[in-house]
CSV table of C-alpha atoms and ligand atoms in Angstrom, one decimal:
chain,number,residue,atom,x,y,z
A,1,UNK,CA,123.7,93.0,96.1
A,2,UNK,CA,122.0,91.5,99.0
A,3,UNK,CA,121.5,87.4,99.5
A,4,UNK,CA,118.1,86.7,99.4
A,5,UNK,CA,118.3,85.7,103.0
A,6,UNK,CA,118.9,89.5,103.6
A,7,UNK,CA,116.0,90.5,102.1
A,8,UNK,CA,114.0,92.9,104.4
A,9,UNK,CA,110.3,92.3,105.1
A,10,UNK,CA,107.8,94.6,105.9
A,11,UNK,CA,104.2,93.0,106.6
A,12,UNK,CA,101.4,95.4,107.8
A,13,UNK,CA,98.6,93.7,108.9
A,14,UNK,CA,101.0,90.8,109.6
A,15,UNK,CA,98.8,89.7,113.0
A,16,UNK,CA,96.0,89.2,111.0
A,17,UNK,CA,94.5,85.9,109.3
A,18,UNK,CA,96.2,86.4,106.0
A,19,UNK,CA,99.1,88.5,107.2
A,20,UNK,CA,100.4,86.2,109.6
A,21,UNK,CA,101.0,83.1,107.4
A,22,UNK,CA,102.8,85.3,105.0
A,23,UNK,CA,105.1,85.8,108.1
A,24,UNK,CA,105.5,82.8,108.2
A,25,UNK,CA,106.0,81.9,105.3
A,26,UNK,CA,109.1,84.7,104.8
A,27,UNK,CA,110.5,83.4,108.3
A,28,UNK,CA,110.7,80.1,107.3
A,29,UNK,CA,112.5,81.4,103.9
A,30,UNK,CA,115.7,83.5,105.8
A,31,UNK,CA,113.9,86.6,105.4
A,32,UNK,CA,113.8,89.7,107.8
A,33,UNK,CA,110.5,90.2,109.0
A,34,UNK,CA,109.0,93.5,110.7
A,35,UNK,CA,105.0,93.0,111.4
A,36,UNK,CA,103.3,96.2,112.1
A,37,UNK,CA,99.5,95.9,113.3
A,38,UNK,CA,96.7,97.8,115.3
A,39,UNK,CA,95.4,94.7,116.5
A,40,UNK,CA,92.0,95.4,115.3
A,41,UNK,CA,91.2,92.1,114.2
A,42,UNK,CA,94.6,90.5,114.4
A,43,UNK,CA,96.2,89.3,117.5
A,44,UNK,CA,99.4,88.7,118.6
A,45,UNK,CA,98.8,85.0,119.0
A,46,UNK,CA,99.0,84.7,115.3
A,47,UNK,CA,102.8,86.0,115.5
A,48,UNK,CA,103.7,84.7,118.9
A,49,UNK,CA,106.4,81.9,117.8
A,50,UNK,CA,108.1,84.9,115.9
A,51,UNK,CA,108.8,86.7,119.1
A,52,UNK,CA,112.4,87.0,120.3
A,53,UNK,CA,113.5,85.7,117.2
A,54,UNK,CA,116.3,88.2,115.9
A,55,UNK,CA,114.9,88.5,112.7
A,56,UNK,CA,111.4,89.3,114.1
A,57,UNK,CA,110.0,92.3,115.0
A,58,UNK,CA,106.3,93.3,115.9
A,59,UNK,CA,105.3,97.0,115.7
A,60,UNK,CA,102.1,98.1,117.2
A,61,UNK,CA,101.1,100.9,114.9
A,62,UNK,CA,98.2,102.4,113.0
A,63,UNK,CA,98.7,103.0,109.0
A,64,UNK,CA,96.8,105.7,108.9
A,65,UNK,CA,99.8,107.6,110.5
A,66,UNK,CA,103.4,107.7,108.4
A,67,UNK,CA,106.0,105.5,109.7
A,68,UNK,CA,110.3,105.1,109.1
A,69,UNK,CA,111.9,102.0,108.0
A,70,UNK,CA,114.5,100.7,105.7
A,71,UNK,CA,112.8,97.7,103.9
A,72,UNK,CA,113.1,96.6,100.7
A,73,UNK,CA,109.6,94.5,100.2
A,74,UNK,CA,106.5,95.6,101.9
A,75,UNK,CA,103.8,93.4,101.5
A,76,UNK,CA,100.4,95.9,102.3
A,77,UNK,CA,98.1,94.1,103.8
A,78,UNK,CA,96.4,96.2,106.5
A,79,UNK,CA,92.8,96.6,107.0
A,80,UNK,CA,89.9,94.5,108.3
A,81,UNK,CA,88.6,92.2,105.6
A,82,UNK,CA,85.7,90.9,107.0
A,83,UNK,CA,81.9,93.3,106.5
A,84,UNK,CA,81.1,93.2,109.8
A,85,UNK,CA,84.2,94.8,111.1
A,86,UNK,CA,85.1,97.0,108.1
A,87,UNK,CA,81.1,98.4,108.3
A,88,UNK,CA,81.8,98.9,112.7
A,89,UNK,CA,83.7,101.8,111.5
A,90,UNK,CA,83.3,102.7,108.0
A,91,UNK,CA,85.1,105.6,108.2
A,92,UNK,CA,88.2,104.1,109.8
A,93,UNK,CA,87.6,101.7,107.1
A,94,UNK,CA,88.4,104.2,104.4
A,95,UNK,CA,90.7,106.0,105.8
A,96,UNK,CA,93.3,102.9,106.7
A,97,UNK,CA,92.6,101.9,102.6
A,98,UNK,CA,93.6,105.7,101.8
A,99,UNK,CA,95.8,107.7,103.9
A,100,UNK,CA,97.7,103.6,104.9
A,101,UNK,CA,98.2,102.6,101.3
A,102,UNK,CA,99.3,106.2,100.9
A,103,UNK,CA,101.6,106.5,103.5
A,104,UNK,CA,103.2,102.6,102.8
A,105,UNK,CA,103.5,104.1,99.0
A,106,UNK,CA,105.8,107.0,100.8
A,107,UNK,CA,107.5,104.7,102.7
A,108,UNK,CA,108.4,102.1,99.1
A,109,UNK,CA,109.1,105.7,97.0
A,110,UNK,CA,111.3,106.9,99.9
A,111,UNK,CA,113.5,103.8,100.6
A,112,UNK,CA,112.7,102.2,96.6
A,113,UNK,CA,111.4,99.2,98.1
A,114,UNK,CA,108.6,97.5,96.0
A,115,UNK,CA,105.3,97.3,97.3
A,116,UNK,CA,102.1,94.5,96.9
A,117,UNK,CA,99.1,96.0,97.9
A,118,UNK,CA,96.1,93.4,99.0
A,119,UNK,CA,93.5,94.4,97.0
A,120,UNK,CA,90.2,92.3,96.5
A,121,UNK,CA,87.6,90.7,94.5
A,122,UNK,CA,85.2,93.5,96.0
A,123,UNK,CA,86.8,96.1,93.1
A,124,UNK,CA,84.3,94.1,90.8
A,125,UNK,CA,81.5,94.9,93.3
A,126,UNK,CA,78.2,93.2,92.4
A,127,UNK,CA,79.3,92.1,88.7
A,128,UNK,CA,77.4,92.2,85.5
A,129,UNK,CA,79.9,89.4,84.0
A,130,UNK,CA,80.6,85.9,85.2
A,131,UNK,CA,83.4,84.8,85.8
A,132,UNK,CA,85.5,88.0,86.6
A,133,UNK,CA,88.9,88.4,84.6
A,134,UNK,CA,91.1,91.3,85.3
A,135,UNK,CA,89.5,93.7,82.1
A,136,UNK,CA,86.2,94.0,83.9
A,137,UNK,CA,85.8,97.1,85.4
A,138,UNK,CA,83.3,96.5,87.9
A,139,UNK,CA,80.0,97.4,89.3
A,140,UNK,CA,80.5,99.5,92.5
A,141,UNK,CA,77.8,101.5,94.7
A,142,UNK,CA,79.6,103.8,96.0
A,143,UNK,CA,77.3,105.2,98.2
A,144,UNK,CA,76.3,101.7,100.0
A,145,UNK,CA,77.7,100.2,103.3
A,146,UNK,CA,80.2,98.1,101.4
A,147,UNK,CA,81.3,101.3,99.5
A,148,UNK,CA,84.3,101.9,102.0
A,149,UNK,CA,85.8,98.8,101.6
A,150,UNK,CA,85.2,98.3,98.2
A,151,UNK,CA,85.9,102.2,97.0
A,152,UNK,CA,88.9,102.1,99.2
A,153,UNK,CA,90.1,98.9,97.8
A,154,UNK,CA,90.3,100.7,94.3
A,155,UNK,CA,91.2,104.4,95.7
A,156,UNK,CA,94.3,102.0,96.6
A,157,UNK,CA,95.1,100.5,93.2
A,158,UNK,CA,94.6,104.2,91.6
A,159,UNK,CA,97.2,105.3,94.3
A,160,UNK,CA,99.8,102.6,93.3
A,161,UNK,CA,99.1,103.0,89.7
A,162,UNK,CA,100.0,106.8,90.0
A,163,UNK,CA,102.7,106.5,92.2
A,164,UNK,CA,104.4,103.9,89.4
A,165,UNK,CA,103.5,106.2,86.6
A,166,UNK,CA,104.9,109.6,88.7
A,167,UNK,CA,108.3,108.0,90.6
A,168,UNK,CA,108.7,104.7,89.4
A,169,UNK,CA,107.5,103.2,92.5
A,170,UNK,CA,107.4,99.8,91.9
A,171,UNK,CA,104.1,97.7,92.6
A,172,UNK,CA,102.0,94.8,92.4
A,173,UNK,CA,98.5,94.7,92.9
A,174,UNK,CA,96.9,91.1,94.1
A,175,UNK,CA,92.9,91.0,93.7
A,176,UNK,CA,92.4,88.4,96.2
A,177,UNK,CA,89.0,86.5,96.1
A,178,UNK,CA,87.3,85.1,99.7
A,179,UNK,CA,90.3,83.1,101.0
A,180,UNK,CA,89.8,80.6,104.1
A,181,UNK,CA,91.8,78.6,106.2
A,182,UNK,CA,93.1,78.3,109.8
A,183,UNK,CA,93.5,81.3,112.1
A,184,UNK,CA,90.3,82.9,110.7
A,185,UNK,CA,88.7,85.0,113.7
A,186,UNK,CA,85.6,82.6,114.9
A,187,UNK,CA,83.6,85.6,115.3
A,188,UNK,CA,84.5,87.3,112.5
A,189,UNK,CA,80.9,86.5,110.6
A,190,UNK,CA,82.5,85.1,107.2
A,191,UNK,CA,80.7,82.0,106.0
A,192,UNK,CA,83.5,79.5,106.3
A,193,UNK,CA,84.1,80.6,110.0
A,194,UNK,CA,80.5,80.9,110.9
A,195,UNK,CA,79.0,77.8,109.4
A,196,UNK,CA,82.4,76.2,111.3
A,197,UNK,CA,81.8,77.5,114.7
A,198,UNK,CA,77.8,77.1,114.3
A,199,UNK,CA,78.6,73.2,113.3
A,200,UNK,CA,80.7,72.7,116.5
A,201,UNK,CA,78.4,74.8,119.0
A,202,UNK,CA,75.4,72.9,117.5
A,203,UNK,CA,73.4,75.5,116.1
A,204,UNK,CA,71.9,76.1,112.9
A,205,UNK,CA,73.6,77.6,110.1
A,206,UNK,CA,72.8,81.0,109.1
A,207,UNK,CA,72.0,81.2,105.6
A,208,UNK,CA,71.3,84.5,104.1
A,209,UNK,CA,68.8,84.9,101.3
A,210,UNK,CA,68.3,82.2,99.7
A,211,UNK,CA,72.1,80.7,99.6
A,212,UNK,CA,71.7,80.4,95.9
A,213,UNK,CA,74.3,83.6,95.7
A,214,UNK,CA,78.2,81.9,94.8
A,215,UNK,CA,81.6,82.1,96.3
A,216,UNK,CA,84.7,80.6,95.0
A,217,UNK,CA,86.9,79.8,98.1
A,218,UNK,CA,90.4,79.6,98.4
A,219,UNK,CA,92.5,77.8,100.8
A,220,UNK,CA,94.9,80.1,102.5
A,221,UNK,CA,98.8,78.1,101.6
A,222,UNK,CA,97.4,78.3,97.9
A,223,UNK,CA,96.2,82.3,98.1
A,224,UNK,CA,99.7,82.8,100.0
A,225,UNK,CA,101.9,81.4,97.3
A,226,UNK,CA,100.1,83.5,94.6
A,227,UNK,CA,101.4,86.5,96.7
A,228,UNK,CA,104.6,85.6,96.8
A,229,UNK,CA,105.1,84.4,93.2
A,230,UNK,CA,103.4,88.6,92.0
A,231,UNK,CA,105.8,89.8,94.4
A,232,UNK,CA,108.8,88.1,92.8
A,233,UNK,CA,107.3,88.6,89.4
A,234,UNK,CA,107.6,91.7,87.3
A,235,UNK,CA,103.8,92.7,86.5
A,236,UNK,CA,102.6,96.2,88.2
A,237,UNK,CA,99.2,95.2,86.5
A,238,UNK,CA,96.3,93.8,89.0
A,239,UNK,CA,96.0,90.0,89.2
A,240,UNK,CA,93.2,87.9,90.2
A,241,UNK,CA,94.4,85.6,92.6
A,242,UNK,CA,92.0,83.2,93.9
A,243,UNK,CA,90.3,79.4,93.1
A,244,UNK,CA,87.8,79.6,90.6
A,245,UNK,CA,85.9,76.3,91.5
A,246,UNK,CA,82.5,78.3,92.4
A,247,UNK,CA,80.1,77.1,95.1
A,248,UNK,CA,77.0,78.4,96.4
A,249,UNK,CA,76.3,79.2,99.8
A,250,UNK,CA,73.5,76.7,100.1
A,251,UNK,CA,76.0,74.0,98.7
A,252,UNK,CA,78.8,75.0,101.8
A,253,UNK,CA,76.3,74.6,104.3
A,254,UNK,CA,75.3,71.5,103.1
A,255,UNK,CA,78.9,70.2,103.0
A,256,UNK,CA,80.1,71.7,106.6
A,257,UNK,CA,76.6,70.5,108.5
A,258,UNK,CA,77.3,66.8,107.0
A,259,UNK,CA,80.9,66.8,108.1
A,260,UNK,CA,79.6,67.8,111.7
A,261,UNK,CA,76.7,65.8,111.8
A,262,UNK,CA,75.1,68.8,112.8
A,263,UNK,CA,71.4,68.0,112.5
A,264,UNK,CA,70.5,71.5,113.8
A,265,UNK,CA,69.6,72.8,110.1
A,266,UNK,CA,69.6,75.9,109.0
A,267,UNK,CA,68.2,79.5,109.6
A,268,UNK,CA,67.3,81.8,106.7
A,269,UNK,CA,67.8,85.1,107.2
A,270,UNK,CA,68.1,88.7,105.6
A,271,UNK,CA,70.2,89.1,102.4
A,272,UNK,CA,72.6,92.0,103.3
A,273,UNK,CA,72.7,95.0,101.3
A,274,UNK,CA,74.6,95.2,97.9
A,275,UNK,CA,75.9,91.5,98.7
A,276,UNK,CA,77.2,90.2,95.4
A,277,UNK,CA,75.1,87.4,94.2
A,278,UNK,CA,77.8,85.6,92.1
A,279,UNK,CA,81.7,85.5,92.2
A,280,UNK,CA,84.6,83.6,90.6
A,281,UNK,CA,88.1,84.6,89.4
A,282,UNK,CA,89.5,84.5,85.9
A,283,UNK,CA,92.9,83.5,86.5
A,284,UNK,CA,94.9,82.8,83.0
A,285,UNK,CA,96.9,85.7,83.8
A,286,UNK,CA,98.3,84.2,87.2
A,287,UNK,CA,98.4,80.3,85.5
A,288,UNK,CA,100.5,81.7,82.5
A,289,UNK,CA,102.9,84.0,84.0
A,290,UNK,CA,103.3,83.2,87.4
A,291,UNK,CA,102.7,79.8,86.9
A,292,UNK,CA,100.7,79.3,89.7
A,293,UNK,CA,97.1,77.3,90.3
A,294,UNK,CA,95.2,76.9,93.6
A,295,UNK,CA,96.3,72.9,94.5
A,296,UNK,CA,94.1,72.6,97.6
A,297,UNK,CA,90.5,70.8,97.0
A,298,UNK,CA,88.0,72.8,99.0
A,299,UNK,CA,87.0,69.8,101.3
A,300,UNK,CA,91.1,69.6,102.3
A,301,UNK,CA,90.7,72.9,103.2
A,302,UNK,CA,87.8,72.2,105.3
A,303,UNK,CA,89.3,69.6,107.1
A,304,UNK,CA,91.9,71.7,107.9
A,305,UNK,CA,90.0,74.7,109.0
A,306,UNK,CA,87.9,72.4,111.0
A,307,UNK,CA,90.8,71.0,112.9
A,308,UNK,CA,91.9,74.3,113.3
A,309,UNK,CA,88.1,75.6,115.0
A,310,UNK,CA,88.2,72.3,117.0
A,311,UNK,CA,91.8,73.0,118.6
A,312,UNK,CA,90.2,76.5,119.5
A,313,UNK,CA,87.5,75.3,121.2
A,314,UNK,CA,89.2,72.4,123.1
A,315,UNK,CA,91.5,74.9,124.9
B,401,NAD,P1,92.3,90.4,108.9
B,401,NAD,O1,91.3,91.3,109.4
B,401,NAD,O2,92.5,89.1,109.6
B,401,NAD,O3,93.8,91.1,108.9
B,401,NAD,C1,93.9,92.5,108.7
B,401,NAD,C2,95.0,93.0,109.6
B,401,NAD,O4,95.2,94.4,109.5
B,401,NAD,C3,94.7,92.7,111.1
B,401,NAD,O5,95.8,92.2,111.8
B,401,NAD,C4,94.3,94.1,111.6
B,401,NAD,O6,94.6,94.3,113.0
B,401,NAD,C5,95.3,95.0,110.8
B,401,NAD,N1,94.8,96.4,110.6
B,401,NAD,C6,93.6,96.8,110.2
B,401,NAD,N2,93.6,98.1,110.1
B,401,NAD,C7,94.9,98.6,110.4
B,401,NAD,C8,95.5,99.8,110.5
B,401,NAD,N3,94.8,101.0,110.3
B,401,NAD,N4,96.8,99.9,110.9
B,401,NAD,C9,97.5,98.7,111.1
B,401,NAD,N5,97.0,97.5,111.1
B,401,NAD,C10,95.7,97.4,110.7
B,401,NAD,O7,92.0,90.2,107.3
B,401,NAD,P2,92.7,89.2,106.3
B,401,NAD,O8,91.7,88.3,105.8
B,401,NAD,O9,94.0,88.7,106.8
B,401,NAD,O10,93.0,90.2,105.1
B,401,NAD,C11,94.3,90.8,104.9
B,401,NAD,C12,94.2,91.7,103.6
B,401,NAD,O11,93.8,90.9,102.5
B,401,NAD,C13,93.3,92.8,103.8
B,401,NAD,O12,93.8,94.0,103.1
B,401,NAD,C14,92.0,92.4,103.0
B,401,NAD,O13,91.3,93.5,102.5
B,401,NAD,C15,92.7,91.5,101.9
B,401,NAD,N6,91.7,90.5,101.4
B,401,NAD,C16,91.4,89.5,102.2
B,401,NAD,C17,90.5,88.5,101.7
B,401,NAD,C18,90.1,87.3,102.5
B,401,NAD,O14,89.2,86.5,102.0
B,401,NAD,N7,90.6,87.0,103.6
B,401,NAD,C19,89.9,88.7,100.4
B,401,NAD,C20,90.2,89.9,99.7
B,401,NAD,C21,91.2,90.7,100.2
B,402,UDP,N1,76.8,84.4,104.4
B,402,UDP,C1,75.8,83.5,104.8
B,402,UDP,N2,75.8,83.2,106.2
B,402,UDP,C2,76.7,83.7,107.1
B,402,UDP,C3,77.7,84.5,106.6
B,402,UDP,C4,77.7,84.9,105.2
B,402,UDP,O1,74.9,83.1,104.1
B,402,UDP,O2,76.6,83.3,108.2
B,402,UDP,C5,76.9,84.7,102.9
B,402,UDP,C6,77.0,86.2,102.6
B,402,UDP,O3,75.7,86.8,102.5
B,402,UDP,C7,77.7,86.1,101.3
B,402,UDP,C8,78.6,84.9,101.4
B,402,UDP,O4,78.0,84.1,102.4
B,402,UDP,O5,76.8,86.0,100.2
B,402,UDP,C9,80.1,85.2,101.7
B,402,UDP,O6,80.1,86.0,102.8
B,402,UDP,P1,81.5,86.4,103.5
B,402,UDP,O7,81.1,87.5,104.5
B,402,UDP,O8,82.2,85.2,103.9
B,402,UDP,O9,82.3,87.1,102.3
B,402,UDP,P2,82.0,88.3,101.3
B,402,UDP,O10,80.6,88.6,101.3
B,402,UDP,O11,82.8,89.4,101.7
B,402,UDP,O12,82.4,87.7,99.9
């Protein structure tokens, strides 16, 4: 029987935005931590303070390709998140949600380590019902340029699904909805980030469509917790985790111009393809049996994620 402080980590994808404050996060606890990345979005910046510290290590390597370790929690979080760099390479794109989840399910089967996949909000594609709980099957194209994110996202949960049902493997599947927060990429073209960085460069916002399409944002300590308490929990079924207080676009843009006095207003452009018009999580399942609610008020998390842009740009 190990002490919980013994508890060995692995975190792939643990340079990027989400991945690294789950590092933290298990640092901070006792735990082991190895971080394996490609670096495609993520950078070593996000993991720097880690480095040299004997229960740290950082692994460049690609999930596509099979790798050895003794772990006993591996927390799969690998693969660009954002559409404009998951559609540079769409076929990358797919494969790291395939052959990576595949090979990380090896890895958890092989050593009996228990695996979370980070799956997403995207499984419910454009959806027919509002809001989304976990039952809804979702509306996917899968022939459209989102297809390889969002196909791959739920090629993934079949994987972990069959893998449980075939060797026992043990998983736990969180749907995350759009999560924000500090260490986003500024150039990443999300709307929190972008509407961020246009604010402090003084340039209008970009608005696509009309901005009457919905997101429901979720600050990135709250999204963070919910992955920890699935981990710790004992359901292989996929959870919603997320903040269902829904805002539309146009509403965000609002908000972030006022806080920046930004009088630059706003530029409407193109609606991209198959971009989901509405989108909020169910989440009963997470509030009964993990207990757990989003605590952060969206404009908290803007301050923060504002600081956090302004930092950036000072240095
Ligand atoms: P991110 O792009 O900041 O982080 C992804 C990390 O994975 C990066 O460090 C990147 O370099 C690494 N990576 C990508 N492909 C890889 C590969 N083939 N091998 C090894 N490393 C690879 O994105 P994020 O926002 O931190 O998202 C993390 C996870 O959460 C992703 O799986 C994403 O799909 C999921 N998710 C995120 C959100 C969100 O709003 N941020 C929403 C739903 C799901
Ligand atoms: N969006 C926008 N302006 C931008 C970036 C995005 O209006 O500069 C819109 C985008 O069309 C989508 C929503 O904001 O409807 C959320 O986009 P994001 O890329 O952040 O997340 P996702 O579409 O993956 O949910």
């Amino acid at each position: 029987m190990k002490a919980p402080s013994q508890i060995r980590n692995l975190v792939t994808g643990g340079a990027g935005f989400l991945g690294s404050h789950l590092v933290d996060r298990l640092m901070k606890a006792g735990e082991e931590v190895i971080c394996i990345d490609n670096f495609h979005t993520g950078r070593k910046k996000n993991v720097e303070h880690w480095i040299g510290n004997p229960y740290f290590e950082l692994i460049r390597h690609d999930v596509t390709e099979p790798i050895l370790l003794e772990v006993d929690r591996i927390w799969h979080l690998a693969c660009p998140a954002s559409p404009i760099h998951y559609q540079l390479n769409p076929i990358k794109t797919a494969k790291t949600s395939f052959l990576g989840t595949y090979n990380m399910l090896g890895l958890a089967r092989r050593v009996e380590a228990r695996l979370l996949l980070a799956s997403s909000s995207e499984v419910y594609g454009n959806p027919e019902i509002h809001p989304q709980p976990e039952s809804y099957k979702g509306c996917v194209n899968t022939i459209g340029i989102r297809s390889c994110y969002d196909e791959g996202k739920r090629i993934a949960e079949t994987l972990c699904n069959d893998y449980l049902r075939m060797n026992n493997t043990q998983v736990r599947i969180a749907r995350i909805f759009n999560t924000y927060g500090p260490r986003m990429l500024p150039d990443d073209g999300r709307v929190i980030s972008n509407f961020i960085v246009q604010s402090l460069t003084k340039k209008p916002l970009t608005i696509y469509g009309k901005g009457s399409q919905s997101r429901s944002f979720c600050y990135v300590d709250d999204l963070i917790e919910g992955l920890i308490r699935l981990m710790n929990s004992s359901y292989s079924n996929p959870v919603n985790i997320g903040n269902p207080d829904e805002i539309t676009i146009s509403e965000v843009a609002d908000l972030i111009s006022k806080k920046f006095d930004n009088n630059e207003g706003f530029e409407y452009l193109e609606m991209p393809i198959d971009d989901p018009y509405r989108r909020q999580p169910v989440i009963d399942f997470a509030r009964q049996n993990l207990k757990w609610e989003p605590k952060v008020s969206f404009i908290d998390g803007i301050e923060e994620t504002c600081s956090y842009f302004r930092d950036y740009f000072s240095h």
